[in-house]
Structures are given as structure tokens and as C-alpha cells.
Short mmCIF file of C-alpha atoms and ligand atoms in Angstrom, two decimals:
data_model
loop_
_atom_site.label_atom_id
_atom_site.label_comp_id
_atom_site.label_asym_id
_atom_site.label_seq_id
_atom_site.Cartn_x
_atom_site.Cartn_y
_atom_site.Cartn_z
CA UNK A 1 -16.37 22.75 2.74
CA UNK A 2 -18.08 20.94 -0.08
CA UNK A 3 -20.70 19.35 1.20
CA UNK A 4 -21.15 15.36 1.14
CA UNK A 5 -22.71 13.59 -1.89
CA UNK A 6 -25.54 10.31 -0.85
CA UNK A 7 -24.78 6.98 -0.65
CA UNK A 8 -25.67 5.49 -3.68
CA UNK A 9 -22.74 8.08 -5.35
CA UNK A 10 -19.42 6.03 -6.23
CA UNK A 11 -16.47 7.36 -3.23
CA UNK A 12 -14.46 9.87 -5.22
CA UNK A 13 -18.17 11.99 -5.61
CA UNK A 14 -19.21 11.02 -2.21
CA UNK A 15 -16.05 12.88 -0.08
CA UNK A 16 -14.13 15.18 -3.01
CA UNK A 17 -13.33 18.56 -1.52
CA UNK A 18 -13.89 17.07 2.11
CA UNK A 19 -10.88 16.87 4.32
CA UNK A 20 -8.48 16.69 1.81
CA UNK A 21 -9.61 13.88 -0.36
CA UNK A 22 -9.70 14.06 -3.71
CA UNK A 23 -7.25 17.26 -3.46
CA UNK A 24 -5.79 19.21 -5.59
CA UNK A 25 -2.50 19.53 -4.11
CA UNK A 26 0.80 20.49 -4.86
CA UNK A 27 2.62 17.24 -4.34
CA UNK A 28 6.29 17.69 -2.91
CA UNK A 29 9.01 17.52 -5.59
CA UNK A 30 11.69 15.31 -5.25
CA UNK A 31 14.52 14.79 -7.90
CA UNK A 32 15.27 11.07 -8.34
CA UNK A 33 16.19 11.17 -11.93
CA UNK A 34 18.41 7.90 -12.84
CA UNK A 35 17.16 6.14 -10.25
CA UNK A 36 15.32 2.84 -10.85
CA UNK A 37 12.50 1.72 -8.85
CA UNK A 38 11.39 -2.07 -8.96
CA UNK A 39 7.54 -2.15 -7.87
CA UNK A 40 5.03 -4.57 -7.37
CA UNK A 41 0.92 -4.24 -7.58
CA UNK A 42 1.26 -1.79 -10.13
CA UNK A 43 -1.81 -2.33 -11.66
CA UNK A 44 -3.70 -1.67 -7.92
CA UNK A 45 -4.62 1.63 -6.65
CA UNK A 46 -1.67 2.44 -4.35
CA UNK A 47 1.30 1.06 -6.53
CA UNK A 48 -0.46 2.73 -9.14
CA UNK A 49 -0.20 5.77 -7.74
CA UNK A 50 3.55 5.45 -5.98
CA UNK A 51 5.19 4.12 -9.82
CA UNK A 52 3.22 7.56 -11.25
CA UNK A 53 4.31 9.75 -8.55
CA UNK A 54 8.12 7.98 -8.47
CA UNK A 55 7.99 8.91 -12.70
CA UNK A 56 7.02 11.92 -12.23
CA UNK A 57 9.96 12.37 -10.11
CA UNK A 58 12.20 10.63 -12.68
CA UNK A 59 12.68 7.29 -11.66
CA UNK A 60 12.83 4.70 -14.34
CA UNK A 61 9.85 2.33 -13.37
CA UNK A 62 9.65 -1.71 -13.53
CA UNK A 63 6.31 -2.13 -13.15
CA UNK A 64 5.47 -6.00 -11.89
CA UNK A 65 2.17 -7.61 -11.39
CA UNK A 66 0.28 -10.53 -11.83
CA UNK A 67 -2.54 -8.96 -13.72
CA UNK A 68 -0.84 -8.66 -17.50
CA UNK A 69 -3.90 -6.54 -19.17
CA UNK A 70 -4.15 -4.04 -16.57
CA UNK A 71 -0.51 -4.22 -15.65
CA UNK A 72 0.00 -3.44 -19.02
CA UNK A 73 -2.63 -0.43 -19.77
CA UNK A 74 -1.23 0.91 -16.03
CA UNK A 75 2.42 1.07 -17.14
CA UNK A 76 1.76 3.15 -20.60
CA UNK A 77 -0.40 5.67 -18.74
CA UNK A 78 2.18 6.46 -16.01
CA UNK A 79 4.83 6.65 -19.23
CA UNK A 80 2.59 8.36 -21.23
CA UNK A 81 1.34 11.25 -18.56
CA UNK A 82 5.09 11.73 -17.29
CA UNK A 83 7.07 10.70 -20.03
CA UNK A 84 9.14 8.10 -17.92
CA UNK A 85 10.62 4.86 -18.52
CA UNK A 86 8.02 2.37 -17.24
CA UNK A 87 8.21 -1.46 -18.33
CA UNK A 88 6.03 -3.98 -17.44
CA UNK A 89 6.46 -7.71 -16.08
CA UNK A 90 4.42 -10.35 -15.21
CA UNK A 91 5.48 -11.90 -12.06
CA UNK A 92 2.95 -13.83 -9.24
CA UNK A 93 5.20 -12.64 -6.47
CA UNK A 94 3.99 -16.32 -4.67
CA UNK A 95 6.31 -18.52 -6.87
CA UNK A 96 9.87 -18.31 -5.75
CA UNK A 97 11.29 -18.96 -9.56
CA UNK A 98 9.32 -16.26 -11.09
CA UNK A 99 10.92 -13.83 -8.81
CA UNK A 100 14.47 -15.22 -9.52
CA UNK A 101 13.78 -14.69 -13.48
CA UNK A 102 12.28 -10.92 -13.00
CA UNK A 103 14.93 -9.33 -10.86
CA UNK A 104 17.47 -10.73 -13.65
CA UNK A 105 15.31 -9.09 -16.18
CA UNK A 106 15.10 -6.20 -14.40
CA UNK A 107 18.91 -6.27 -14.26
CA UNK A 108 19.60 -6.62 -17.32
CA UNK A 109 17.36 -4.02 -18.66
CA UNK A 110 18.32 -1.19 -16.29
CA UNK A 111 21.67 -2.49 -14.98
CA UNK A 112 20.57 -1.82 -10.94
CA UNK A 113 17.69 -1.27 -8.38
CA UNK A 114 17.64 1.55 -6.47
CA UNK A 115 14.21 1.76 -4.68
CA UNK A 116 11.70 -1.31 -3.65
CA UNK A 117 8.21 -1.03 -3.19
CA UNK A 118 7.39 -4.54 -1.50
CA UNK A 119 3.79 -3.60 -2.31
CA UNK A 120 1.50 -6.34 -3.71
CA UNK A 121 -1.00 -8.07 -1.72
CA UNK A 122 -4.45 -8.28 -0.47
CA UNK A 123 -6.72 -9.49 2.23
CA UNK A 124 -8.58 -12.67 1.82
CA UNK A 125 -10.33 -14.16 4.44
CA UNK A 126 -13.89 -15.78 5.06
CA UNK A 127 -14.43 -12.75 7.95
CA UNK A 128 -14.71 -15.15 10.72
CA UNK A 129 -12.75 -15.34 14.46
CA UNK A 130 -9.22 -17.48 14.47
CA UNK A 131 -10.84 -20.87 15.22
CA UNK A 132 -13.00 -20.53 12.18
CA UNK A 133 -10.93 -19.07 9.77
CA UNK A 134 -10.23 -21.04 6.59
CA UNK A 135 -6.79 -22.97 6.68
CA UNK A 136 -6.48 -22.10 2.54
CA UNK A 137 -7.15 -18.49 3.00
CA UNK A 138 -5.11 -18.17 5.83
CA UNK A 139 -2.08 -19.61 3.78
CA UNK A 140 -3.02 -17.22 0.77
CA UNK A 141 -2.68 -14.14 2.89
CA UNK A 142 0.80 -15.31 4.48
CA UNK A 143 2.09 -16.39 1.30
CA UNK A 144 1.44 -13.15 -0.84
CA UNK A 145 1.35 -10.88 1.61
CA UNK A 146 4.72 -11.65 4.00
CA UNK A 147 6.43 -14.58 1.92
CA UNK A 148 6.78 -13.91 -1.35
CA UNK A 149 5.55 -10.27 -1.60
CA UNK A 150 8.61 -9.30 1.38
CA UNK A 151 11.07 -12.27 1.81
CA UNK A 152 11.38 -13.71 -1.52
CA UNK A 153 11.90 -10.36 -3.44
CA UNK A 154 14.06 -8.51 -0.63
CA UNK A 155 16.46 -11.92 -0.66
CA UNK A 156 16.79 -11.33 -4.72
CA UNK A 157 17.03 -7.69 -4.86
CA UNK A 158 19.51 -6.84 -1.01
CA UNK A 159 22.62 -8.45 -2.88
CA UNK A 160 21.94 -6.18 -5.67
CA UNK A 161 21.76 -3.19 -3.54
CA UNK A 162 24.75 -4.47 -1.30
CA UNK A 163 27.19 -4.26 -4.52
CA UNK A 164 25.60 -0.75 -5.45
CA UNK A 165 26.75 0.17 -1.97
CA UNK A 166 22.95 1.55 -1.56
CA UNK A 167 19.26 1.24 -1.76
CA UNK A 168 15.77 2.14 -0.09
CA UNK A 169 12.97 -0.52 0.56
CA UNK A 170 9.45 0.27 1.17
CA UNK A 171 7.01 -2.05 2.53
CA UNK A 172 3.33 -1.98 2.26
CA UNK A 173 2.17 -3.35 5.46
CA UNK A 174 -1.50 -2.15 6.94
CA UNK A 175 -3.14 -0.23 10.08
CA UNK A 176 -4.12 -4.07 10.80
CA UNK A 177 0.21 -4.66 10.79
CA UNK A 178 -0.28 -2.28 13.98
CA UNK A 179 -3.25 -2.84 15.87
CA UNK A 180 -5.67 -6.06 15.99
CA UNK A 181 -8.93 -6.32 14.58
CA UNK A 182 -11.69 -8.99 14.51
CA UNK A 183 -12.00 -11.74 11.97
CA UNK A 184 -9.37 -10.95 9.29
CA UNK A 185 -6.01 -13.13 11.46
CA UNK A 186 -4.81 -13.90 8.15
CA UNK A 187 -4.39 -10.24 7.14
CA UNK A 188 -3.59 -8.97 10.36
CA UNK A 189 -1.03 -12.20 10.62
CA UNK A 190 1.01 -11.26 8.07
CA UNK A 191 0.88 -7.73 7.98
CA UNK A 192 2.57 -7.57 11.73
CA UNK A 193 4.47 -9.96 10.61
CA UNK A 194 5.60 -7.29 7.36
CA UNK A 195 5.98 -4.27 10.00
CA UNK A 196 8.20 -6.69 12.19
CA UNK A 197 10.66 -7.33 9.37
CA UNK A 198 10.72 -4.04 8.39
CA UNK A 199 12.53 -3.51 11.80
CA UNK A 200 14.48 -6.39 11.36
CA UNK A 201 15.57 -6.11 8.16
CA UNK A 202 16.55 -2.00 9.01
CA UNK A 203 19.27 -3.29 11.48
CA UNK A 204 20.37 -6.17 9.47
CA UNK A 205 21.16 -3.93 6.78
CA UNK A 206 22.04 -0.36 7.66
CA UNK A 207 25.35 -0.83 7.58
CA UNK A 208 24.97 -1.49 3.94
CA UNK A 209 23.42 1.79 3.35
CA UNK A 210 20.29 0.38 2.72
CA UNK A 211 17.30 1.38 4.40
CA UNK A 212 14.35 -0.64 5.09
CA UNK A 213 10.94 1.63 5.74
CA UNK A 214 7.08 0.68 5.92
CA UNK A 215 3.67 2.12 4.96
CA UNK A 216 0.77 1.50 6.89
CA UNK A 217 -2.49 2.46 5.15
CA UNK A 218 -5.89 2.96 6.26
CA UNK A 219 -8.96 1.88 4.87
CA UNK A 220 -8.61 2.65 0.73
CA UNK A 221 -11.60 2.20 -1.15
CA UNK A 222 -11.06 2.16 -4.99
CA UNK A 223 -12.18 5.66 -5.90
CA UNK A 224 -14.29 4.92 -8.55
CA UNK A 225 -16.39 2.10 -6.79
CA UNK A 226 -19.44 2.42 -4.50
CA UNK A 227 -18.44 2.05 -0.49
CA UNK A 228 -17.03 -1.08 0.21
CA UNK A 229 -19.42 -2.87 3.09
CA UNK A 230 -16.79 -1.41 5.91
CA UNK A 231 -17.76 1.87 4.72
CA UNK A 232 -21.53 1.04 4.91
CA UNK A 233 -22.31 2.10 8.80
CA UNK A 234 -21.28 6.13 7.43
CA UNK A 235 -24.60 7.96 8.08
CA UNK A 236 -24.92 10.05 4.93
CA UNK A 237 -28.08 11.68 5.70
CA UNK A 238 -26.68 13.45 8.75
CA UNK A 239 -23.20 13.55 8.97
CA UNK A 240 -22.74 14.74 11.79
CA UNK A 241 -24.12 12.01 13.53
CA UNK A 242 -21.28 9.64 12.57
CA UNK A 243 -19.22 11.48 15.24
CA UNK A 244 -21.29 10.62 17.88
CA UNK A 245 -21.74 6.78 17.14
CA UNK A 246 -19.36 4.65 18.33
CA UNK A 247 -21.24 1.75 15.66
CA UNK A 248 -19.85 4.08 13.26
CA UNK A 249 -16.47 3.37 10.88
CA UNK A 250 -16.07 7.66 11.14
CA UNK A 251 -16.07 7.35 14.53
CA UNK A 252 -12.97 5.87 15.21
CA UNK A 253 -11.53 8.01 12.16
CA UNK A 254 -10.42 11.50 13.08
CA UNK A 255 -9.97 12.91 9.88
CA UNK A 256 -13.42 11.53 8.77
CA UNK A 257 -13.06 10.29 4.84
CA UNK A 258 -11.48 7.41 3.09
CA UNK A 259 -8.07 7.36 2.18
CA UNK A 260 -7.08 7.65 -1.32
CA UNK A 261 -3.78 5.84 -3.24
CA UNK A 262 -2.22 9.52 -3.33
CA UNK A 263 -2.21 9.94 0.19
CA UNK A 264 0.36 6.91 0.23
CA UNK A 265 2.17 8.30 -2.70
CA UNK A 266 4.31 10.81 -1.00
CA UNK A 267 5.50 8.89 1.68
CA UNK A 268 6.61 6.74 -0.67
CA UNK A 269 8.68 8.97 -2.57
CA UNK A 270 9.70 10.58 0.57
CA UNK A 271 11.09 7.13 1.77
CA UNK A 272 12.77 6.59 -1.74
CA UNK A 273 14.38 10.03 -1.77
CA UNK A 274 17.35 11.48 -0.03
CA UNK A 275 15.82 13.34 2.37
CA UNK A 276 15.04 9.91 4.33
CA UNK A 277 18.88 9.86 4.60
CA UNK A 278 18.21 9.41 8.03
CA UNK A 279 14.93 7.27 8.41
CA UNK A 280 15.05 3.42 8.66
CA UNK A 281 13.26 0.89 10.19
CA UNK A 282 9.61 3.26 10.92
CA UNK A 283 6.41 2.44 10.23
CA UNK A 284 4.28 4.91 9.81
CA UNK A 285 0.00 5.15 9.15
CA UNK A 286 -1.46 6.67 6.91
CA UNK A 287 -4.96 6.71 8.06
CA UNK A 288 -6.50 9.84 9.33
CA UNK A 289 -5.42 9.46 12.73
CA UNK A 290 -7.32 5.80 13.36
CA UNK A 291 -4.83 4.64 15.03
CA UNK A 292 -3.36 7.74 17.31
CA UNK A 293 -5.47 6.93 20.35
CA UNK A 294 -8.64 5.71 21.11
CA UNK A 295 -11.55 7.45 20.18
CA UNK A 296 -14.09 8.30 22.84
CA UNK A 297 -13.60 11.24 25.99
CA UNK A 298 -12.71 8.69 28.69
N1 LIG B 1 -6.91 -0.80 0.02
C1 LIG B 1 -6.82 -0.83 1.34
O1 LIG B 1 -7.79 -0.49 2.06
C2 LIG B 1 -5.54 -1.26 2.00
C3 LIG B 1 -5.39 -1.06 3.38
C4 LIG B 1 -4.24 -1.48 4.00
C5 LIG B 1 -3.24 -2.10 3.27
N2 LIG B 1 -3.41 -2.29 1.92
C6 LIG B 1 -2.31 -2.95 1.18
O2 LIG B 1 -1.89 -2.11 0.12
C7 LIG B 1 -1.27 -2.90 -0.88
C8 LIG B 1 -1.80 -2.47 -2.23
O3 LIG B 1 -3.18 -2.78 -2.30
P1 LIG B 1 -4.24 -1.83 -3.01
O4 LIG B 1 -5.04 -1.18 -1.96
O5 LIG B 1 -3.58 -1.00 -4.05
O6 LIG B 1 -5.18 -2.95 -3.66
P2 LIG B 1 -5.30 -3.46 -5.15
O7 LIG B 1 -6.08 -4.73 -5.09
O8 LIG B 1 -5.81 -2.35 -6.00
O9 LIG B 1 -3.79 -3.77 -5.60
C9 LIG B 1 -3.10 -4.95 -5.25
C10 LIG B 1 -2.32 -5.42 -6.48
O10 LIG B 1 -1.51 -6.54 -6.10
C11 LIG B 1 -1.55 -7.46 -7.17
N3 LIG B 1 -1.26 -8.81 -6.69
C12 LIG B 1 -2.03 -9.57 -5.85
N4 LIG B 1 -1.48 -10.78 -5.71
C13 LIG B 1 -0.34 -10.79 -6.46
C14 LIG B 1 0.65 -11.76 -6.72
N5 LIG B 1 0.58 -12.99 -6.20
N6 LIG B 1 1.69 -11.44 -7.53
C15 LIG B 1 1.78 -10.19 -8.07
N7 LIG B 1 0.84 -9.23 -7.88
C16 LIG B 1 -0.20 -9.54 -7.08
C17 LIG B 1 -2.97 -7.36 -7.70
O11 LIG B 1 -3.06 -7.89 -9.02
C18 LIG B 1 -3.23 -5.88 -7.60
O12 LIG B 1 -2.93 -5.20 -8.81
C19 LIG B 1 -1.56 -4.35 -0.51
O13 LIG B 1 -0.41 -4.92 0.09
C20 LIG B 1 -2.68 -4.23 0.49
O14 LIG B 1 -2.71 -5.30 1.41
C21 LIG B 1 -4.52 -1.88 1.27
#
């Protein structure tokens, strides 16, 4: 195995070739040509990644997010490396009207919507326990994250899929939507609260043929950025030693590296495609195994 590069290296030099990261894999084909996939955050790492994987797999992309430059610059170089349909929109998934006005648009330019990635978001927070959180930030997570992100766009796009007789929604929730964790309750608020509705929204709706599925990532630093200060406890010097300190983020990480966007990719085509005929209402990590069990030899 390659061996580790020093701290001061951005991520993607830091772990490539270790544990899978950076890998040059054979991602799993699927064939979802003239299907149309609406999603959101496209011009973040992991939408990034699931619109380019979904186009490489022949979906027809709309591409939304609030960012217009990047959105923009994202969508042509997912069209131009796959040679897919990918459009752009501009949508801040927090106001209700904007939403309304996209999925028409979206309508009207592809005529249906076969997969949704509920996938913007983020995590904003001032890092402190519940009684000192701030009110505003708090709000700004639940509003993003659960209300528009998840129940404004699934209540415009499920009467869509209801008339097609069919569709597959993907969530983006968090491996803080399944376990707790100190001093981010706006994050971890409203990412439970996404991995809940998955569930909920998997009965409402089966009987419609539309399934309702969730990815849970772990910690994904941007590749091409130094570690993020979560990632700042990883002893570089002597690796090793990170599996023997519980102070230690690798610790509590089984498969010891970051993830990366492409490690969400493929479950999210997985979910979109066929061969999740069968799968509705799951949540399922992504992280390395943080959150199988706990860590030490009790
Ligand atoms: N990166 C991680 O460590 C991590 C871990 C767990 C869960 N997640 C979740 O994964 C999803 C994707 O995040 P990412 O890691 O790609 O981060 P990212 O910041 O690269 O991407 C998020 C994208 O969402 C967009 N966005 C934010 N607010 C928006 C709004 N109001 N309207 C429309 N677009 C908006 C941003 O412009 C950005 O392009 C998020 O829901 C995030 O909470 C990320």
C-alpha cells in the first residue's frame, strides 16, 4: 500500500492508493438511458459526482443549485466528459416559489422526472452544546437541510411521479441522521429528521411505485483542500498510532481514510436503477464502518 503523504499535503495526496480512496475502480454499469434525473447541490462534491456518474449512465441531468457560476461550469463538464444532457437551474431550495417555478421548468423541458436526488445542504452551526446553539443557525440547518431541500421538492415532484406511475427518490441525509454527536443539534436535527421521512415517505408511497431511499455519508473532505479541523487529530507521522488513540478521528473509523464524493456515487445510481426494484425506505452509511459498532475491545 502506498504509503501516506504529511499533513501539510491537500487530502486527495495525503490518502490516494490507501484503502480505496482515490481508486481507480471500475464503477458498476447501469443502463438508465431516457431517464431524467432532477438533482440538487450539483455544484458540491457529492451531487457533483452522483449527476456525472447518473450521465454516464445515460440519464438526462437537471442540474439545480444555488451557486449559478459553479453550477454552471459543473453542468458543462459532466456534459462535456459523458456527452449527456445536463441543464442547469438556479434554484435556493429554501424559498417555496422558486421550487414551484423549477420543477415546471424541468417539466417542460424534459416532459417527466424519473429519479430525485434530495441532495443540497450543509451544516452550519456555531459548534456549541443545545443550550448555546444559535437560534439563526439552527433555523438555517432545518430549513435547507429537511424543509425545503426534502419536503418542499418531494411535494412538487411525487404528483409528477404518481401520473408516470413511477419514480426513485434519494435523500442525502448524514452519519449524524443516525447517531448523535456533540455540538452540531442543528445538523444532527434535521438530518434524523431527513432519515425519518425517508421511512415515512417509503410507506406513504410504495403503492405508487415510487421508492423513497437515503444516503448517509461519512466525513467528506473536498479532495482538493487541506484537512478540514475534524481531520486534524490524524497522527501523520506515525500512523499507526491513530489506531490506538481513542482522541483520534481514525480511531473510531475502521476503514481509516476520508470518504470521497465517488464513494456516494454508486449507491446513488444503484438506488436510481432497477436493480433497487426491491429496496425502499433504507438508509444506509457510507462511512468506513464508523458507525457499525463501537470502536474499542470491551
Ligand atoms: N461533506 C461531508 O462531510 C458530508 C457528510 C454528511 C452529509 N453531507 C451532506 O451531503 C450533501 C452534499 O454536500 P457536499 O458534501 O457535497 O457539500 P458541498 O458544500 O460541496 O455541496 C453542497 C451544495 O449544496 C448547495 N446548496 C446549499 N444551500 C442551498 C440552497 N439553499 N439551495 C440550493 N443549493 C444549495 C451548495 O451551493 C453546494 O453546491 C449535503 O446535504 C450535506 O449535508 C456531507
Amino acid at each position: 500500500m502506498k504509503k501516506h503523504g504529511n499533513r501539510n499535503d491537500d487530502v486527495r495526496t495525503m490518502f490516494t492508493g490507501m484503502y480505496g480512496y482515490g481508486k481507480e475502480y471500475q464503477p458498476a454499469r447501469a443502463d438508465l438511458g431516457g431517464r431524467v434525473a432532477l438533482i440538487t447541490g450539483t455544484a458540491g462534491m457529492i451531487g457533483f459526482a452522483a449527476a456525472k456518474r447518473l450521465a454516464q449512465s445515460g440519464c438526462a441531468i437537471a442540474a439545480w443549485d444555488l451557486c449559478e457560476d459553479s453550477g454552471e461550469a459543473k453542468a458543462r463538464e459532466i456534459a462535456d466528459a459523458t456527452g449527456g444532457n445536463v441543464v442547469f437551474y438556479k434554484v435556493d431550495v429554501t424559498d417555496r416559489q422558486a421550487i414551484t417555478d423549477a420543477v415546471a421548468r424541468v417539466i417542460a423541458d424534459f416532459g417527466k422526472i424519473d429519479v430525485l436526488f434530495c441532495n443540497a445542504g450543509g451544516n452550519w452551526g456555531n459548534r456549541k452544546p443545545v443550550y448555546e446553539f444559535d437560534d439563526e443557525l439552527f433555523r438555517r440547518n432545518e430549513r435547507v437541510n429537511l424543509t425545503g431541500s426534502v419536503v418542499w421538492l418531494c411535494r412538487e415532484v411525487i404528483p409528477h411521479m404518481i401520473r408516470q406511475g413511477k419514480g426513485s427518490i434519494i435523500i442525502t441525509s448524514s452519519v449524524c441522521g443516525v447517531t448523535g454527536l456533540r455540538n452540531q443539534c442543528g445538523f444532527v436535527g434535521s438530518k434524523f429528521a431527513v432519515s425519518a421521512l425517508t421511512r415515512s415517505m417509503a410507506l406513504e408511497y410504495a403503492r405508487d411505485n415510487i421508492r423513497v431511499n437515503c444516503i448517509a455519508p461519512g466525513s467528506t473532505p473536498r479532495p482538493e483542500d487541506k484537512l478540514n479541523p475534524l481531520w486534524d487529530t490524524v497522527d501523520f507521522e506515525n500512523f499507526e498510532k491513530n489506531f490506538s488513540n481513542p482522541e483520534n478521528l481514525l480511531y473510531d473509523i475502521p476503514i481509516p481514510r476520508p470518504a470521497e464524493p465517488d464513494d456516494m456515487a454508486g449507491l446513488v445510481q444503484y438506488f436510481a436503477s432497477d436493480d433497487a426494484a426491491y429496496t425502499t425506505g433504507q438508509v444506509v452509511c457510507v462511512d468506513g464502518g464508523w458507525t457499525a459498532g463501537f470502536s474499542g475491545n470491551y
